[in-house]
Amino acid sequence: MQAKVTWKENLRFSCETDSGHKLDLDGNNETMSPMEAVLLAVGACSSIDVVDILKKSRQQISDCYCELEAQRADEPPRYFTSIHAKYILSGDKISEKHLARAVQLSAEKYCSVMLMLNGNVQITTSYEIK
């Protein structure tokens, strides 16, 4: 995997992956910040796992979203000290047992982003079936 980050102006950078996907990031809150992108990556990566695991378990999911809450260090470098990911799913007779297992497997085995942060960031999870 390769990527290129190009300075545009002020603290804005244009980011492009070798697959051709682009994203603008900056440090002036005009677009998404790099830390916001990391937080979103945690939610997206783990949600992909949760949905995939539940589909393989033949769970009938109609909606899934992940609410994320993060705390950052007070002083620079302002890294994440903790992240909580809450998965909210709806569907037809979703098994709480299957959902709990999917969230656990994502956090402990499959989510590359969570696992990359593990040991440096306290990561907790919860879930809700609507």
mmCIF file of C-alpha atoms in Angstrom:
data_model
loop_
_atom_site.group_PDB
_atom_site.id
_atom_site.type_symbol
_atom_site.label_atom_id
_atom_site.label_comp_id
_atom_site.label_asym_id
_atom_site.label_seq_id
_atom_site.Cartn_x
_atom_site.Cartn_y
_atom_site.Cartn_z
ATOM 1 C CA MET A 1 0.000 0.000 0.000
ATOM 2 C CA GLN A 2 1.253 3.433 -0.886
ATOM 3 C CA ALA A 3 -0.083 6.953 -0.498
ATOM 4 C CA LYS A 4 0.940 10.533 -1.222
ATOM 5 C CA VAL A 5 0.196 13.584 0.916
ATOM 6 C CA THR A 6 0.670 16.927 -0.861
ATOM 7 C CA TRP A 7 0.675 20.329 0.817
ATOM 8 C CA LYS A 8 -1.882 22.662 -0.794
ATOM 9 C CA GLU A 9 -2.004 25.843 1.318
ATOM 10 C CA ASN A 10 -1.893 26.944 4.948
ATOM 11 C CA LEU A 11 -2.247 23.633 6.829
ATOM 12 C CA ARG A 12 -4.324 21.860 4.152
ATOM 13 C CA PHE A 13 -3.076 18.688 2.494
ATOM 14 C CA SER A 14 -4.444 16.605 -0.346
ATOM 15 C CA CYS A 15 -4.132 12.875 0.279
ATOM 16 C CA GLU A 16 -4.296 10.170 -2.386
ATOM 17 C CA THR A 17 -3.897 6.413 -2.083
ATOM 18 C CA ASP A 18 -2.393 4.164 -4.719
ATOM 19 C CA SER A 19 -5.941 2.934 -5.433
ATOM 20 C CA GLY A 20 -6.871 6.475 -6.513
ATOM 21 C CA HIS A 21 -9.011 7.522 -3.537
ATOM 22 C CA LYS A 22 -8.602 11.110 -2.359
ATOM 23 C CA LEU A 23 -9.209 12.980 0.871
ATOM 24 C CA ASP A 24 -8.389 16.516 1.989
ATOM 25 C CA LEU A 25 -7.148 16.950 5.565
ATOM 26 C CA ASP A 26 -6.038 20.026 7.445
ATOM 27 C CA GLY A 27 -5.018 21.456 10.776
ATOM 28 C CA ASN A 28 -7.248 24.559 10.680
ATOM 29 C CA ASN A 29 -10.644 22.843 11.021
ATOM 30 C CA GLU A 30 -11.603 23.813 7.462
ATOM 31 C CA THR A 31 -11.798 20.155 6.423
ATOM 32 C CA MET A 32 -11.453 16.921 8.349
ATOM 33 C CA SER A 33 -8.420 16.738 10.622
ATOM 34 C CA PRO A 34 -6.056 13.763 10.607
ATOM 35 C CA MET A 35 -7.258 12.781 14.096
ATOM 36 C CA GLU A 36 -10.887 12.866 12.955
ATOM 37 C CA ALA A 37 -9.905 10.599 10.071
ATOM 38 C CA VAL A 38 -8.302 8.122 12.492
ATOM 39 C CA LEU A 39 -11.428 8.108 14.662
ATOM 40 C CA LEU A 40 -13.636 7.516 11.628
ATOM 41 C CA ALA A 41 -11.293 4.745 10.504
ATOM 42 C CA VAL A 42 -11.835 2.979 13.848
ATOM 43 C CA GLY A 43 -15.608 3.104 13.377
ATOM 44 C CA ALA A 44 -15.608 2.149 9.716
ATOM 45 C CA CYS A 45 -13.093 -0.695 10.039
ATOM 46 C CA SER A 46 -14.830 -2.278 13.013
ATOM 47 C CA SER A 47 -18.322 -1.751 11.565
ATOM 48 C CA ILE A 48 -17.271 -3.577 8.393
ATOM 49 C CA ASP A 49 -16.236 -6.513 10.579
ATOM 50 C CA VAL A 50 -19.430 -6.469 12.643
ATOM 51 C CA VAL A 51 -21.702 -6.398 9.591
ATOM 52 C CA ASP A 52 -19.673 -9.051 7.772
ATOM 53 C CA ILE A 53 -19.635 -11.405 10.776
ATOM 54 C CA LEU A 54 -23.372 -10.952 11.367
ATOM 55 C CA LYS A 55 -24.190 -11.572 7.698
ATOM 56 C CA LYS A 56 -22.149 -14.791 7.817
ATOM 57 C CA SER A 57 -24.227 -15.755 10.876
ATOM 58 C CA ARG A 58 -27.358 -15.165 8.760
ATOM 59 C CA GLN A 59 -28.528 -12.244 10.890
ATOM 60 C CA GLN A 60 -31.049 -10.000 9.107
ATOM 61 C CA ILE A 61 -29.556 -6.512 9.468
ATOM 62 C CA SER A 62 -31.404 -3.501 8.094
ATOM 63 C CA ASP A 63 -29.278 -0.736 9.640
ATOM 64 C CA CYS A 64 -25.943 -0.369 11.418
ATOM 65 C CA TYR A 65 -24.100 2.663 12.647
ATOM 66 C CA CYS A 66 -21.274 3.258 15.062
ATOM 67 C CA GLU A 67 -21.170 6.183 17.467
ATOM 68 C CA LEU A 68 -17.639 7.055 18.542
ATOM 69 C CA GLU A 69 -16.432 9.066 21.505
ATOM 70 C CA ALA A 70 -12.758 9.792 22.023
ATOM 71 C CA GLN A 71 -10.675 11.524 24.650
ATOM 72 C CA ARG A 72 -7.345 13.145 23.813
ATOM 73 C CA ALA A 73 -4.305 14.024 25.876
ATOM 74 C CA ASP A 74 -4.386 17.561 27.265
ATOM 75 C CA GLU A 75 -0.861 18.443 26.154
ATOM 76 C CA PRO A 76 0.904 17.904 22.818
ATOM 77 C CA PRO A 77 1.160 15.429 21.327
ATOM 78 C CA ARG A 78 -2.659 15.296 21.687
ATOM 79 C CA TYR A 79 -3.016 11.592 20.921
ATOM 80 C CA PHE A 80 -6.134 9.590 21.748
ATOM 81 C CA THR A 81 -6.124 8.270 25.289
ATOM 82 C CA SER A 82 -9.439 6.438 24.963
ATOM 83 C CA ILE A 83 -12.040 5.586 22.338
ATOM 84 C CA HIS A 84 -15.496 4.138 22.912
ATOM 85 C CA ALA A 85 -17.338 2.607 19.957
ATOM 86 C CA LYS A 86 -21.058 1.912 20.300
ATOM 87 C CA TYR A 87 -22.700 -0.156 17.556
ATOM 88 C CA ILE A 88 -26.417 0.379 17.012
ATOM 89 C CA LEU A 89 -28.132 -2.175 14.811
ATOM 90 C CA SER A 90 -31.648 -2.856 13.713
ATOM 91 C CA GLY A 91 -33.108 -5.719 11.773
ATOM 92 C CA ASP A 92 -35.284 -8.768 12.067
ATOM 93 C CA LYS A 93 -34.639 -10.782 15.235
ATOM 94 C CA ILE A 94 -30.958 -9.935 15.599
ATOM 95 C CA SER A 95 -29.423 -12.248 18.170
ATOM 96 C CA GLU A 96 -27.774 -10.364 21.023
ATOM 97 C CA LYS A 97 -25.385 -13.293 21.439
ATOM 98 C CA HIS A 98 -24.301 -13.043 17.785
ATOM 99 C CA LEU A 99 -23.931 -9.263 17.990
ATOM 100 C CA ALA A 100 -21.858 -9.422 21.174
ATOM 101 C CA ARG A 101 -19.576 -12.013 19.574
ATOM 102 C CA ALA A 102 -19.219 -9.962 16.361
ATOM 103 C CA VAL A 103 -18.214 -6.843 18.309
ATOM 104 C CA GLN A 104 -15.750 -8.845 20.400
ATOM 105 C CA LEU A 105 -14.181 -10.522 17.361
ATOM 106 C CA SER A 106 -13.792 -7.195 15.597
ATOM 107 C CA ALA A 107 -12.130 -5.516 18.584
ATOM 108 C CA GLU A 108 -9.882 -8.427 19.527
ATOM 109 C CA LYS A 109 -9.062 -10.147 16.243
ATOM 110 C CA TYR A 110 -10.099 -8.484 12.976
ATOM 111 C CA CYS A 111 -10.171 -4.672 13.085
ATOM 112 C CA SER A 112 -6.734 -3.594 11.859
ATOM 113 C CA VAL A 113 -7.213 -0.018 13.009
ATOM 114 C CA MET A 114 -8.279 -0.942 16.555
ATOM 115 C CA LEU A 115 -5.489 -3.488 16.835
ATOM 116 C CA MET A 116 -2.942 -0.956 15.595
ATOM 117 C CA LEU A 117 -3.982 1.422 18.399
ATOM 118 C CA ASN A 118 -4.163 -1.344 21.022
ATOM 119 C CA GLY A 119 -1.696 -0.832 23.857
ATOM 120 C CA ASN A 120 -1.604 2.930 23.318
ATOM 121 C CA VAL A 121 -5.317 3.754 23.454
ATOM 122 C CA GLN A 122 -7.931 2.355 25.830
ATOM 123 C CA ILE A 123 -10.623 1.038 23.486
ATOM 124 C CA THR A 124 -14.034 0.016 24.787
ATOM 125 C CA THR A 125 -17.155 -1.115 22.965
ATOM 126 C CA SER A 126 -20.870 -1.486 23.532
ATOM 127 C CA TYR A 127 -23.871 -2.292 21.370
ATOM 128 C CA GLU A 128 -27.603 -1.796 21.129
ATOM 129 C CA ILE A 129 -30.305 -3.518 19.132
ATOM 130 C CA LYS A 130 -33.174 -1.258 18.096
#
